Tab-separated table of C-alpha atoms and ligand atoms in Angstrom:
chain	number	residue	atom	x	y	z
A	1	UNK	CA	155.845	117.227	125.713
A	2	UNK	CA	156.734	120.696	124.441
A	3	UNK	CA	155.309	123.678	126.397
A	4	UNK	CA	153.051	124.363	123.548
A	5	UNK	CA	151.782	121.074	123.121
A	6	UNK	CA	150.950	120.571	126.905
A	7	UNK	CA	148.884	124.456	126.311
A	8	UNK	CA	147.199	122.547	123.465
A	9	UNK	CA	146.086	119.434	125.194
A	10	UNK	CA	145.036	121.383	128.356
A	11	UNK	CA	143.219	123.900	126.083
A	12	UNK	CA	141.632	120.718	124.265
A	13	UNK	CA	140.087	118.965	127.897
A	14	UNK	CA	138.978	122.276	129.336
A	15	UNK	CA	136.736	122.193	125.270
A	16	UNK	CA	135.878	118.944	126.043
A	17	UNK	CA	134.927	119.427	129.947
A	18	UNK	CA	132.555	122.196	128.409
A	19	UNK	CA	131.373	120.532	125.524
A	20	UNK	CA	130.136	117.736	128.047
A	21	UNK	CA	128.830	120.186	130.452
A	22	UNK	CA	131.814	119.733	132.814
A	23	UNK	CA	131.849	115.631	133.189
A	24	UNK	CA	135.232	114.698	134.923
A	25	UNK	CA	137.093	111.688	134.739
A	26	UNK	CA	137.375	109.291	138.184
A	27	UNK	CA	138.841	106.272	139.055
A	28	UNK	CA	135.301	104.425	137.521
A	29	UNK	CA	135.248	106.492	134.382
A	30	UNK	CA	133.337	109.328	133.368
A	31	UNK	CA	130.796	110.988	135.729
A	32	UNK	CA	128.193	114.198	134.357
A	33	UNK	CA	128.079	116.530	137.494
A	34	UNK	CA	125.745	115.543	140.609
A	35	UNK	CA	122.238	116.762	139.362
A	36	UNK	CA	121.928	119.374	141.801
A	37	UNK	CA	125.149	120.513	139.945
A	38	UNK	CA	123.958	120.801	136.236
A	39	UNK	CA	122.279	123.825	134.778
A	40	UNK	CA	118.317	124.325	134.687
A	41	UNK	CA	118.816	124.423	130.633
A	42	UNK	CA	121.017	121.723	130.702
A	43	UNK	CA	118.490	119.534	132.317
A	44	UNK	CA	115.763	121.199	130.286
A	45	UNK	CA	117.298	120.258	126.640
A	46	UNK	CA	116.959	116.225	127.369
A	47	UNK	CA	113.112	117.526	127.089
A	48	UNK	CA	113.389	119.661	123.836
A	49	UNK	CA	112.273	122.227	126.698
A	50	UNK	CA	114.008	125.883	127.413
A	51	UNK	CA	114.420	127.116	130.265
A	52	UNK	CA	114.251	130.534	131.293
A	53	UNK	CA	114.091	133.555	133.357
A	54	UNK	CA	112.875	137.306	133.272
A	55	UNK	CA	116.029	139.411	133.133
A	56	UNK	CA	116.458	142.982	134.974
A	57	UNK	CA	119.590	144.309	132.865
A	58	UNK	CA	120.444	147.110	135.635
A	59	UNK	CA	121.227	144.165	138.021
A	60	UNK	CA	122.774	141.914	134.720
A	61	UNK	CA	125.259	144.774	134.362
A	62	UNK	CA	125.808	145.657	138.232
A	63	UNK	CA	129.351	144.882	139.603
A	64	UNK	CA	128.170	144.704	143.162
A	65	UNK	CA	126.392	141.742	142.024
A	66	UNK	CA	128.330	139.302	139.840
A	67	UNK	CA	126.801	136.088	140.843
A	68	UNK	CA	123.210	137.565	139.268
A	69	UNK	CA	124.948	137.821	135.658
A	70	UNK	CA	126.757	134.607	136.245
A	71	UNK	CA	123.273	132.897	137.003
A	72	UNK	CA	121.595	133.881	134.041
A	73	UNK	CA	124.384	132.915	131.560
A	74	UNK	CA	125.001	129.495	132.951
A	75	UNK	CA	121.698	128.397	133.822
A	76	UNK	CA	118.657	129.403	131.484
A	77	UNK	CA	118.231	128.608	127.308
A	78	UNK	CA	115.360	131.812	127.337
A	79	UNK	CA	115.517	135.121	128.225
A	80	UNK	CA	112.746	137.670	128.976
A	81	UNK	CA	113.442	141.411	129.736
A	82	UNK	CA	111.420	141.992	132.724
A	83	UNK	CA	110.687	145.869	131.453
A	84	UNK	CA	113.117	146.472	128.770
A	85	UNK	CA	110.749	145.874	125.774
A	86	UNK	CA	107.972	147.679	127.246
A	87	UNK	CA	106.335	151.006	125.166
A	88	UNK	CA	107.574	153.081	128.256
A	89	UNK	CA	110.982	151.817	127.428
A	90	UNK	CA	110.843	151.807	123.992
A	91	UNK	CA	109.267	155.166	123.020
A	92	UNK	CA	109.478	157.551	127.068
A	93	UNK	CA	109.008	160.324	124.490
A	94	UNK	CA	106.531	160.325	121.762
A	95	UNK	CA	107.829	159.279	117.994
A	96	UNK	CA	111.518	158.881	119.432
A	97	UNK	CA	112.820	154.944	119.998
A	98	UNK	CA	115.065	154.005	122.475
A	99	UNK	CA	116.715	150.939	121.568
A	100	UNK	CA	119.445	150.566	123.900
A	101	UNK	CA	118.497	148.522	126.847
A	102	UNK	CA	116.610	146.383	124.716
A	103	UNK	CA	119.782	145.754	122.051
A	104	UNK	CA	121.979	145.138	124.867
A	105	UNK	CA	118.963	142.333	126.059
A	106	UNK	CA	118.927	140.774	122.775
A	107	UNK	CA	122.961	140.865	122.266
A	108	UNK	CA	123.156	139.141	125.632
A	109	UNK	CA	120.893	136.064	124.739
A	110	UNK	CA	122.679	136.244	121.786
A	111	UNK	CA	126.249	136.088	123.106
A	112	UNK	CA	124.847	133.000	125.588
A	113	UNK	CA	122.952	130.860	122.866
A	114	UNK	CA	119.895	131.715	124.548
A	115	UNK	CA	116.691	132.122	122.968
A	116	UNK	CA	114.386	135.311	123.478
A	117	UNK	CA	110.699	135.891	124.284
A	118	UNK	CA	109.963	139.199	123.279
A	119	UNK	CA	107.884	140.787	126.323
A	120	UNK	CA	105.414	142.427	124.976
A	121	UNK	CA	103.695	144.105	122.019
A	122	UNK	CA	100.174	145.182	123.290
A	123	UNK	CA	99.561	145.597	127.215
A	124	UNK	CA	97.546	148.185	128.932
A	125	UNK	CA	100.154	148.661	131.331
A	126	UNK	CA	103.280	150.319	131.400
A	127	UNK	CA	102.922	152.463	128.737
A	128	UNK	CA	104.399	155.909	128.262
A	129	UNK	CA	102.813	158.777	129.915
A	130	UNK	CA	102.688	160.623	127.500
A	131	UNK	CA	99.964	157.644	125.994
A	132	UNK	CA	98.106	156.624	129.084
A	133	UNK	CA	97.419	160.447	129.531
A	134	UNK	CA	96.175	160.851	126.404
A	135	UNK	CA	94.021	157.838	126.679
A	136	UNK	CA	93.035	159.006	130.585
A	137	UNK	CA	92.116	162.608	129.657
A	138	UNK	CA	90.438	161.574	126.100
A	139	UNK	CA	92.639	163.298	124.062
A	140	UNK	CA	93.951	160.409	122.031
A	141	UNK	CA	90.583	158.655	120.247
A	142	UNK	CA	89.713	155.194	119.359
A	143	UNK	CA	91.041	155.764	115.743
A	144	UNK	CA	93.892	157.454	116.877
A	145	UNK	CA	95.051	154.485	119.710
A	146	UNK	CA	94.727	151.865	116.675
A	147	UNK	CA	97.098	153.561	114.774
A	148	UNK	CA	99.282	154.417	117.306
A	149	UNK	CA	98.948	150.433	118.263
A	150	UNK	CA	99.592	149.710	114.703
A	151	UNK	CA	102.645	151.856	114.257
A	152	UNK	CA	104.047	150.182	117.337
A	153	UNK	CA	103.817	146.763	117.113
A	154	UNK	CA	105.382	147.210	112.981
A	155	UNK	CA	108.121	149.340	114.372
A	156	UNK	CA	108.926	147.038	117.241
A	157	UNK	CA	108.337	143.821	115.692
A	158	UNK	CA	110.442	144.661	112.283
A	159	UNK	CA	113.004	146.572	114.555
A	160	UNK	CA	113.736	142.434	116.292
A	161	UNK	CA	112.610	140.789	113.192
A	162	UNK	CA	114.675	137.364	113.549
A	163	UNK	CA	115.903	137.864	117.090
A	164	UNK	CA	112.585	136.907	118.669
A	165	UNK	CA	111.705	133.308	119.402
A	166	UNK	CA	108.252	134.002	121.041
A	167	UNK	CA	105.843	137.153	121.286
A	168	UNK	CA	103.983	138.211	123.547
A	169	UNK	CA	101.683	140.139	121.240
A	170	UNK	CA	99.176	140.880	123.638
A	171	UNK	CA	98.914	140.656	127.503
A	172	UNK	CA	96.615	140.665	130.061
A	173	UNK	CA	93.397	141.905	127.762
A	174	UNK	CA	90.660	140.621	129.573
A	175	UNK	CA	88.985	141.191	133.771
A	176	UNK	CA	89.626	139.229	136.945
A	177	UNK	CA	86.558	137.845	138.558
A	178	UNK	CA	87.064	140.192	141.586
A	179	UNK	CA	86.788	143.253	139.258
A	180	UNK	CA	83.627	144.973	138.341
A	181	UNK	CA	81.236	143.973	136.957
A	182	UNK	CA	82.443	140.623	137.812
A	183	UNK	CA	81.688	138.407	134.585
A	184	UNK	CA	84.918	138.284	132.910
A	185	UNK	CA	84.753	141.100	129.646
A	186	UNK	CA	87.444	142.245	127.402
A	187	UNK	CA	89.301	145.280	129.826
A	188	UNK	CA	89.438	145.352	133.791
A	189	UNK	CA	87.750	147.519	136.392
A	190	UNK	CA	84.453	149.808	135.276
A	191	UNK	CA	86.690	153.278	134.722
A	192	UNK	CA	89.896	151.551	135.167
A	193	UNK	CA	93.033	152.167	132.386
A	194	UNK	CA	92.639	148.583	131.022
A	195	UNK	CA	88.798	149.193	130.679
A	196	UNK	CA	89.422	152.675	128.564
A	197	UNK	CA	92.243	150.645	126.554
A	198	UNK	CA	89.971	147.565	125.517
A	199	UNK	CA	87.051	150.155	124.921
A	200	UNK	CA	88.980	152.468	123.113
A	201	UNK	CA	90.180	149.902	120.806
A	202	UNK	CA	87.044	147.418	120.219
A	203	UNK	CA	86.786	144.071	120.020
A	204	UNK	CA	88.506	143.269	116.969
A	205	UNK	CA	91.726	144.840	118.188
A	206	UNK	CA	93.661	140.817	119.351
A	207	UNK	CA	92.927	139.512	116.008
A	208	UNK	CA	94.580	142.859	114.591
A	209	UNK	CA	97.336	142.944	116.917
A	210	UNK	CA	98.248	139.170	115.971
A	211	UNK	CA	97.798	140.218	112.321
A	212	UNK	CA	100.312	143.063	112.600
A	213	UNK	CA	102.708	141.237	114.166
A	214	UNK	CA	102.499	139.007	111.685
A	215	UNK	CA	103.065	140.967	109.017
A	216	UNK	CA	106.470	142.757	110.743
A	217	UNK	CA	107.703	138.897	111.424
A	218	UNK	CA	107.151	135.974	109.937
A	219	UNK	CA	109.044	133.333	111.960
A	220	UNK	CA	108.203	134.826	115.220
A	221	UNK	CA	105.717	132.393	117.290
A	222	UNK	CA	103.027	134.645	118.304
A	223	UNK	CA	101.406	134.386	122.285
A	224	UNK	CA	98.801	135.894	123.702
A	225	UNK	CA	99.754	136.018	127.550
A	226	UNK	CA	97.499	135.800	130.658
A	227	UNK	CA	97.548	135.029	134.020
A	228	UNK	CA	95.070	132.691	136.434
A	229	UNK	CA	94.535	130.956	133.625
A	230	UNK	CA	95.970	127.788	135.155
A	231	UNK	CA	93.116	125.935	135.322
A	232	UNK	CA	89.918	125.903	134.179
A	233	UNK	CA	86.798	126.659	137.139
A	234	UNK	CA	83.367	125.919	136.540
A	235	UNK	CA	83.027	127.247	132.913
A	236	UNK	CA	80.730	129.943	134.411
A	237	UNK	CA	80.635	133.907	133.965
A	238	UNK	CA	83.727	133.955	136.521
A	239	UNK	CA	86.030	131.785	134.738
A	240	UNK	CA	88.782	133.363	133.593
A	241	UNK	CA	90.735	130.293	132.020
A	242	UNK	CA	87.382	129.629	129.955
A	243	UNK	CA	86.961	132.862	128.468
A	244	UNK	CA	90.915	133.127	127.181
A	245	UNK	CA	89.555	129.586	125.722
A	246	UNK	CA	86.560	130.808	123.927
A	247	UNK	CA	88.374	134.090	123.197
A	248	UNK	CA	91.721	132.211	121.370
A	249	UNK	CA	89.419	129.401	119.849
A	250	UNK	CA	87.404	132.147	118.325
A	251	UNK	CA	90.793	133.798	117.280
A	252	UNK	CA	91.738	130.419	115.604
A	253	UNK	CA	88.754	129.766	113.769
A	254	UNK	CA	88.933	133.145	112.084
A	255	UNK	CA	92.065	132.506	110.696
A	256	UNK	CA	94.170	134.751	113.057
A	257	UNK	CA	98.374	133.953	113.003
A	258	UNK	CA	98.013	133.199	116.403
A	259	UNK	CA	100.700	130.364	117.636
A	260	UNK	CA	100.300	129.945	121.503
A	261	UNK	CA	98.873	130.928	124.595
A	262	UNK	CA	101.321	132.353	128.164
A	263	UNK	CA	100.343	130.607	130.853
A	264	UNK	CA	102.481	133.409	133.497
A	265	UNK	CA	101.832	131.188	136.429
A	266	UNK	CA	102.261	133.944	139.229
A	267	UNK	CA	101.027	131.463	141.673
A	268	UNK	CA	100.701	132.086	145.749
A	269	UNK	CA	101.089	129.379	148.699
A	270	UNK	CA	97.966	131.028	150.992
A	271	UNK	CA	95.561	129.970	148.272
A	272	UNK	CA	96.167	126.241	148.077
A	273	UNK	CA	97.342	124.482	145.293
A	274	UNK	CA	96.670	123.176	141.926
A	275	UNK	CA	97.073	119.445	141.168
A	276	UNK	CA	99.473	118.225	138.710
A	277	UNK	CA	96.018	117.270	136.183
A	278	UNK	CA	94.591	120.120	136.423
A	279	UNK	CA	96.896	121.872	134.855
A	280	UNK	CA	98.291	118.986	131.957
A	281	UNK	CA	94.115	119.319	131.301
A	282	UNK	CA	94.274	123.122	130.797
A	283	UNK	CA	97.041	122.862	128.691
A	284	UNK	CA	96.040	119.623	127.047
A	285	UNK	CA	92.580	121.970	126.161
A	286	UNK	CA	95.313	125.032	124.494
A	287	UNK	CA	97.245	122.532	122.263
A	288	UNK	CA	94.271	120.895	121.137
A	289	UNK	CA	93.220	124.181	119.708
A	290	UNK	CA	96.559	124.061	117.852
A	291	UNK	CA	98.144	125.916	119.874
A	292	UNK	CA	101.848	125.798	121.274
A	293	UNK	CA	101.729	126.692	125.206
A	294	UNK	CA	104.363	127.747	127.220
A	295	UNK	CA	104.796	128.499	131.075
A	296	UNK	CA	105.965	132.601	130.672
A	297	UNK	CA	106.723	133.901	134.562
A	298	UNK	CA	106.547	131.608	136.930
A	299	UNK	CA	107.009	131.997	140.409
A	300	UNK	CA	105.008	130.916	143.893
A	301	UNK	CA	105.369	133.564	146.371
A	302	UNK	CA	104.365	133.260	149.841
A	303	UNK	CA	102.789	135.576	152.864
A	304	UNK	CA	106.120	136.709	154.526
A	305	UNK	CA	106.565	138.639	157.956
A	306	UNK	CA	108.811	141.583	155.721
A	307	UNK	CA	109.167	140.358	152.464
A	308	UNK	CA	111.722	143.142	152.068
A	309	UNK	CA	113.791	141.582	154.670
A	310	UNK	CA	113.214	137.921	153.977
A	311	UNK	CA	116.304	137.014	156.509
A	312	UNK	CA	113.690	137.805	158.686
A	313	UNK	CA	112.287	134.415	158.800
A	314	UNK	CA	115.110	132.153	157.440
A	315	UNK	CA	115.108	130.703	160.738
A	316	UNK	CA	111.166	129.891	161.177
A	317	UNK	CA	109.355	126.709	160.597
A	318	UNK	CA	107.191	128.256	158.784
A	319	UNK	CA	108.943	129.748	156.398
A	320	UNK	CA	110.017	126.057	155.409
A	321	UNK	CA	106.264	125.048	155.436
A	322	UNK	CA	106.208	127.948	153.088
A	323	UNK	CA	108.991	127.036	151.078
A	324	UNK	CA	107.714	123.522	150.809
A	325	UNK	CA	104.519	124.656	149.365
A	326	UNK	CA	106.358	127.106	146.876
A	327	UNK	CA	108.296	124.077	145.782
A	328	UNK	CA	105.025	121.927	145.318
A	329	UNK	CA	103.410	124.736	143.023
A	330	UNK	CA	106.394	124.897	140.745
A	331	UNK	CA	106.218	121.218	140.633
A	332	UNK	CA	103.171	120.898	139.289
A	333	UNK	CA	103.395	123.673	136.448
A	334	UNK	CA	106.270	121.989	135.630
A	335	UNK	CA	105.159	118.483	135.216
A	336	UNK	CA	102.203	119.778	133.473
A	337	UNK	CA	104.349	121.277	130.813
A	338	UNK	CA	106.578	118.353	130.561
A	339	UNK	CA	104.012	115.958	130.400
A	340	UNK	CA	102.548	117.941	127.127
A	341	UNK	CA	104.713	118.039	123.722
A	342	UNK	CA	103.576	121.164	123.200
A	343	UNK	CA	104.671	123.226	125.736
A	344	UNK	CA	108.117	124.935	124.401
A	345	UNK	CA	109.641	126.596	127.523
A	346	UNK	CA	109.298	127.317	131.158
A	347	UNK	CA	110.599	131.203	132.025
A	348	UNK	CA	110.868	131.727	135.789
A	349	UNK	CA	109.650	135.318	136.946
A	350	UNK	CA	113.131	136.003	138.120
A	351	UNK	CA	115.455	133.322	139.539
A	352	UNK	CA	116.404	135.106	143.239
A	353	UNK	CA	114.789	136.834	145.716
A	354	UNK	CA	117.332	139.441	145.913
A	355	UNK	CA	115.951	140.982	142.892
A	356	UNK	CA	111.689	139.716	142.648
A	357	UNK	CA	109.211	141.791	141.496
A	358	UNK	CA	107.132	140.487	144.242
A	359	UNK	CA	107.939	142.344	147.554
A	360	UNK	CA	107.492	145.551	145.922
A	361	UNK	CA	104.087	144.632	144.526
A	362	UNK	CA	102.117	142.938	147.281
A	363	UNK	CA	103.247	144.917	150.221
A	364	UNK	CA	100.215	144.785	152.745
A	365	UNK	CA	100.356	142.118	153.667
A	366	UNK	CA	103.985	141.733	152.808
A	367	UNK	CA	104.503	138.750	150.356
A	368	UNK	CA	107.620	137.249	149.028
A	369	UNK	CA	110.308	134.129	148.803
A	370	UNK	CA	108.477	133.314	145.304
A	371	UNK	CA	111.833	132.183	143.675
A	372	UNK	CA	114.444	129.328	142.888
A	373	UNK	CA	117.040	130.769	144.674
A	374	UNK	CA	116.965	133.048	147.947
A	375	UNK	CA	118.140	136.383	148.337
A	376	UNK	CA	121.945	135.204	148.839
A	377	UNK	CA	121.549	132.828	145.992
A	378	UNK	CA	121.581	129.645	147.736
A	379	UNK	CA	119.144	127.145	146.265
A	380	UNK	CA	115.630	126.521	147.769
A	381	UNK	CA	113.514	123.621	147.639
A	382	UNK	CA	111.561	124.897	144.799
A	383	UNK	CA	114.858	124.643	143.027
A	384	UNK	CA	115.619	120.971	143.692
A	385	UNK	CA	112.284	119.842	143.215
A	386	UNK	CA	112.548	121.655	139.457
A	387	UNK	CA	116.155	119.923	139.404
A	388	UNK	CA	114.918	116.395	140.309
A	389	UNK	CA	111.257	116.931	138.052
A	390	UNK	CA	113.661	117.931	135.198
A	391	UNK	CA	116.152	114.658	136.127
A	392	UNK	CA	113.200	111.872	136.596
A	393	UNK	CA	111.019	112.900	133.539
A	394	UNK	CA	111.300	110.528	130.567
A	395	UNK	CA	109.363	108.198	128.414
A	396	UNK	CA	106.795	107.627	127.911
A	397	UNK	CA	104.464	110.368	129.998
A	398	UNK	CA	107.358	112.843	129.296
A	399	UNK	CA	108.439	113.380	125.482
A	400	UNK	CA	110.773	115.759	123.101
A	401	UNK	CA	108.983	118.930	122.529
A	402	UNK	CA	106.975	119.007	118.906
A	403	UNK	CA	108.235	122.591	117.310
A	404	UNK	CA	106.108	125.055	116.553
A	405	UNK	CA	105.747	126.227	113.161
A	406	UNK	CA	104.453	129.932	112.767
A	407	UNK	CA	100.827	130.374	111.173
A	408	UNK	CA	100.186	132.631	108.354
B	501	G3I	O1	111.452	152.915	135.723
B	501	G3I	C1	111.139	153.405	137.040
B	501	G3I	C2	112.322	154.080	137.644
B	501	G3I	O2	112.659	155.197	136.876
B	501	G3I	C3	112.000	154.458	139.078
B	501	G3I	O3	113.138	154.983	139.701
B	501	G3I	C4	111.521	153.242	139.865
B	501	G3I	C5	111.094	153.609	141.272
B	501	G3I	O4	110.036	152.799	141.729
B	501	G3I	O5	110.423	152.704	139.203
B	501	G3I	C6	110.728	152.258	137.897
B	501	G3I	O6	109.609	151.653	137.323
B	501	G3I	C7	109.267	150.393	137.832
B	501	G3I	C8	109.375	149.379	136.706
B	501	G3I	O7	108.929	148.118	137.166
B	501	G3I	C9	110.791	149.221	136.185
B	501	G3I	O8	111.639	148.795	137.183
B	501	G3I	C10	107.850	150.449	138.330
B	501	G3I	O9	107.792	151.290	139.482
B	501	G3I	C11	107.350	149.084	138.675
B	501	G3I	O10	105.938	149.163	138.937
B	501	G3I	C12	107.566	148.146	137.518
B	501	G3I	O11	107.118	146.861	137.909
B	501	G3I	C13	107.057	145.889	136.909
B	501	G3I	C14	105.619	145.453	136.686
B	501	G3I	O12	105.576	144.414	135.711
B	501	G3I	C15	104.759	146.606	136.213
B	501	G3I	O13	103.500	146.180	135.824
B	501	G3I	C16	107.875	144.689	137.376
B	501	G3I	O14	109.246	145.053	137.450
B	501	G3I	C17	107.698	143.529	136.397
B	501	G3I	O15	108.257	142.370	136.951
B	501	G3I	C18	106.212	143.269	136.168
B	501	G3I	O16	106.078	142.234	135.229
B	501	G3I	C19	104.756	141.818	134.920
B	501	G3I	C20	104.760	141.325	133.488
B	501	G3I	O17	105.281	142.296	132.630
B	501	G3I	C21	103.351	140.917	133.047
B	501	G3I	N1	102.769	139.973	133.955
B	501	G3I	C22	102.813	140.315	135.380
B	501	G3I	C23	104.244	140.670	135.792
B	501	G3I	C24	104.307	140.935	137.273
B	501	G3I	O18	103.560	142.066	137.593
């Protein structure tokens, strides 16, 4: 063999290993990789289900930390920008876009093959000073929030019209039963931001949003996004899950282009656990409403010693209790979703817990160790029990995924 034809035929099997997703010959033929070897989205696509994770791009484009870039190429089909596509990113200064982080987010999942969820349109939270001042101090009206709502989600929407596989048009709208007064409302906390937002902006403002959206992209499946909204309680004042119910059914019969609901699934081991049927129920309730689900930021984080230092307690039994526990709650979401057709993708808040949202959040009492992987990216057990979940699931409980088409 010539030089050049031996570069050709090694060029060819190194196409071939990665068309297969690495399978190498042996002595007994053809083997794929050890499970525990093959990707999350490779063991995802047997489903029809994506994968993915929330994506910080400051660690994506870090040096210091290759292996966090190399983890979200390889192993997730969907991407979510943790912040990037929030208004404070978008618009820091009033009537002046910045694009940049966000492009670079969508040019990434495009360079990858990976699909996007476009986090999100209309939340209370996170939005530029220079609005929640104006909505604090009274000096932006109810009239003049709708427009500026308006302006935003047609700018934003049209600006990744075509890039976006699923919105999150609106987030978060409605209370927690442990906020005042306690029956769950449109808005949060009596005098919170969230309250002044969904007062501000009346009732009508969801259907709107979805409308908008609409309007700016047609093809884009549009979510709204909540969490503890797992499973439903007693149907009571308190309920959380019920109200989103009532709230997207009532969306639904009036005609709104509303495709989905987020279940985030920020779940947390000291509260117990949710069994497998409650949650296929839940979800079973959504897509019977017409209604694609999806699982949007999952993660099961634990009370931890110092969360900030979680090498603090590699060494305890109880941290493995804990991580045992973490595993079991991402096994159940997961099931739940595979075990419904209608559940498109499962997005992992974050896939380490070098770089979590969730120590800085829920510092006292320190909480943490809610991810796949630990902070020196070695796999936990919630990670092989997603592997093996993802491996055993098949016919005839767990199905392809049934697309989604867009409503008008
Ligand atoms: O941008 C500033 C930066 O300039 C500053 O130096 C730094 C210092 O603290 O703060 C930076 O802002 C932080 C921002 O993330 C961007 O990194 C905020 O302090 C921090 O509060 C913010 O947290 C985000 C949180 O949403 C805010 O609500 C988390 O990263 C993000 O994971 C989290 O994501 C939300 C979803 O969007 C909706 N569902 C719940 C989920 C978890 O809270």
């Amino acid at each position: 063999m010539t030089l050049r034809r031996m570069a050709t035929a090694g060029l060819l099997a190194a196409v071939v290993a990665a068309s297969t997703g690495g399978i190498t010959a042996s002595a007994g033929g053809p083997r794929p990789p050890a499970t525990q070897d093959q990707s999350l989205r490779g063991l995802a696509a047997r489903h029809g289900l994506s994968f993915g994770t929330a994506v910080d791009p400051a660690a994506y484009a870090d040096p210091a930390d290759p292996q966090y870039k190399t983890f979200v190429d390889k192993q997730f089909s969907t991407v979510t920008a943790e912040n990037a596509m929030k208004w404070e990113s978008l618009e820091p200064t009033r009537g002046t876009y910045n694009w940049a982080a966000a492009d670079a987010f969508v040019a990434m999942a495009e360079k990858n093959h990976q699909l996007v969820r476009g986090h999100v349109l209309v939340w209370y939270s996170q939005l530029p000073g220079w609005l929640s001042t104006g909505i604090q101090d009274g000096t932006i009206d109810g009239p003049q929030l709708r427009a500026l709502l308006k302006k935003h989600i047609t700018d934003v929407a049209t600006h990744f019209r075509g890039k976006i596989w699923q919105w999150d048009v609106v987030n978060e709208a409605v209370s927690d039963p442990w906020e005042t007064p306690s029956a769950i409302h449109l808005g949060g906390n009596a005098g919170s931001l969230k309250q002044k937002f969904a007062d501000l902006l009346g009732p009508d403002y969801l259907a709107d949003a979805f409308r908008w959206a609409r309007a700016a992209d047609a093809k884009a499946l549009l979510f709204y996004n909540d969490y503890n909204i797992d499973a439903f309680g007693d149907g009571g004042p308190g309920d959380k899950t019920q109200f989103v119910y009532n709230m997207v059914k009532k969306l639904r019969s009036q005609g709104v282009p509303i495709d989905g609901v987020g279940s985030q699934g920020h779940l947390a081991t000291q509260y117990g656990n949710y069994d497998v049927f409650q949650v296929a129920d839940t979800l079973q309730r959504f897509t019977d409403l017409d209604l694609a689900v999806a699982m949007t930021e999952v993660d099961a984080r634990s009370l931890m010693k110092d969360a900030k230092d979680p090498t603090q307690d590699a060494a305890s039994a109880d941290l493995t209790a804990r991580d045992q526990a973490s595993a079991y709650n991402y096994h159940v979401l997961l099931q739940a979703c595979l075990m419904n057709r209608h559940c498109l993708s499962f997005t992992v808040w974050g896939f380490t817990d070098k770089h979590s949202w969730i120590p800085t959040w829920f510092t006292n009492p320190p909480e943490g160790a809610g991810c796949l992987w630990d902070a020196n990216y070695q796999p936990k057990k919630s990670l092989r029990t997603v592997q093996g979940d993802l491996a055993a699931a098949g016919p005839p409980l767990v199905l392809p995924r049934i697309p989604q088409r867009p409503r008008r």
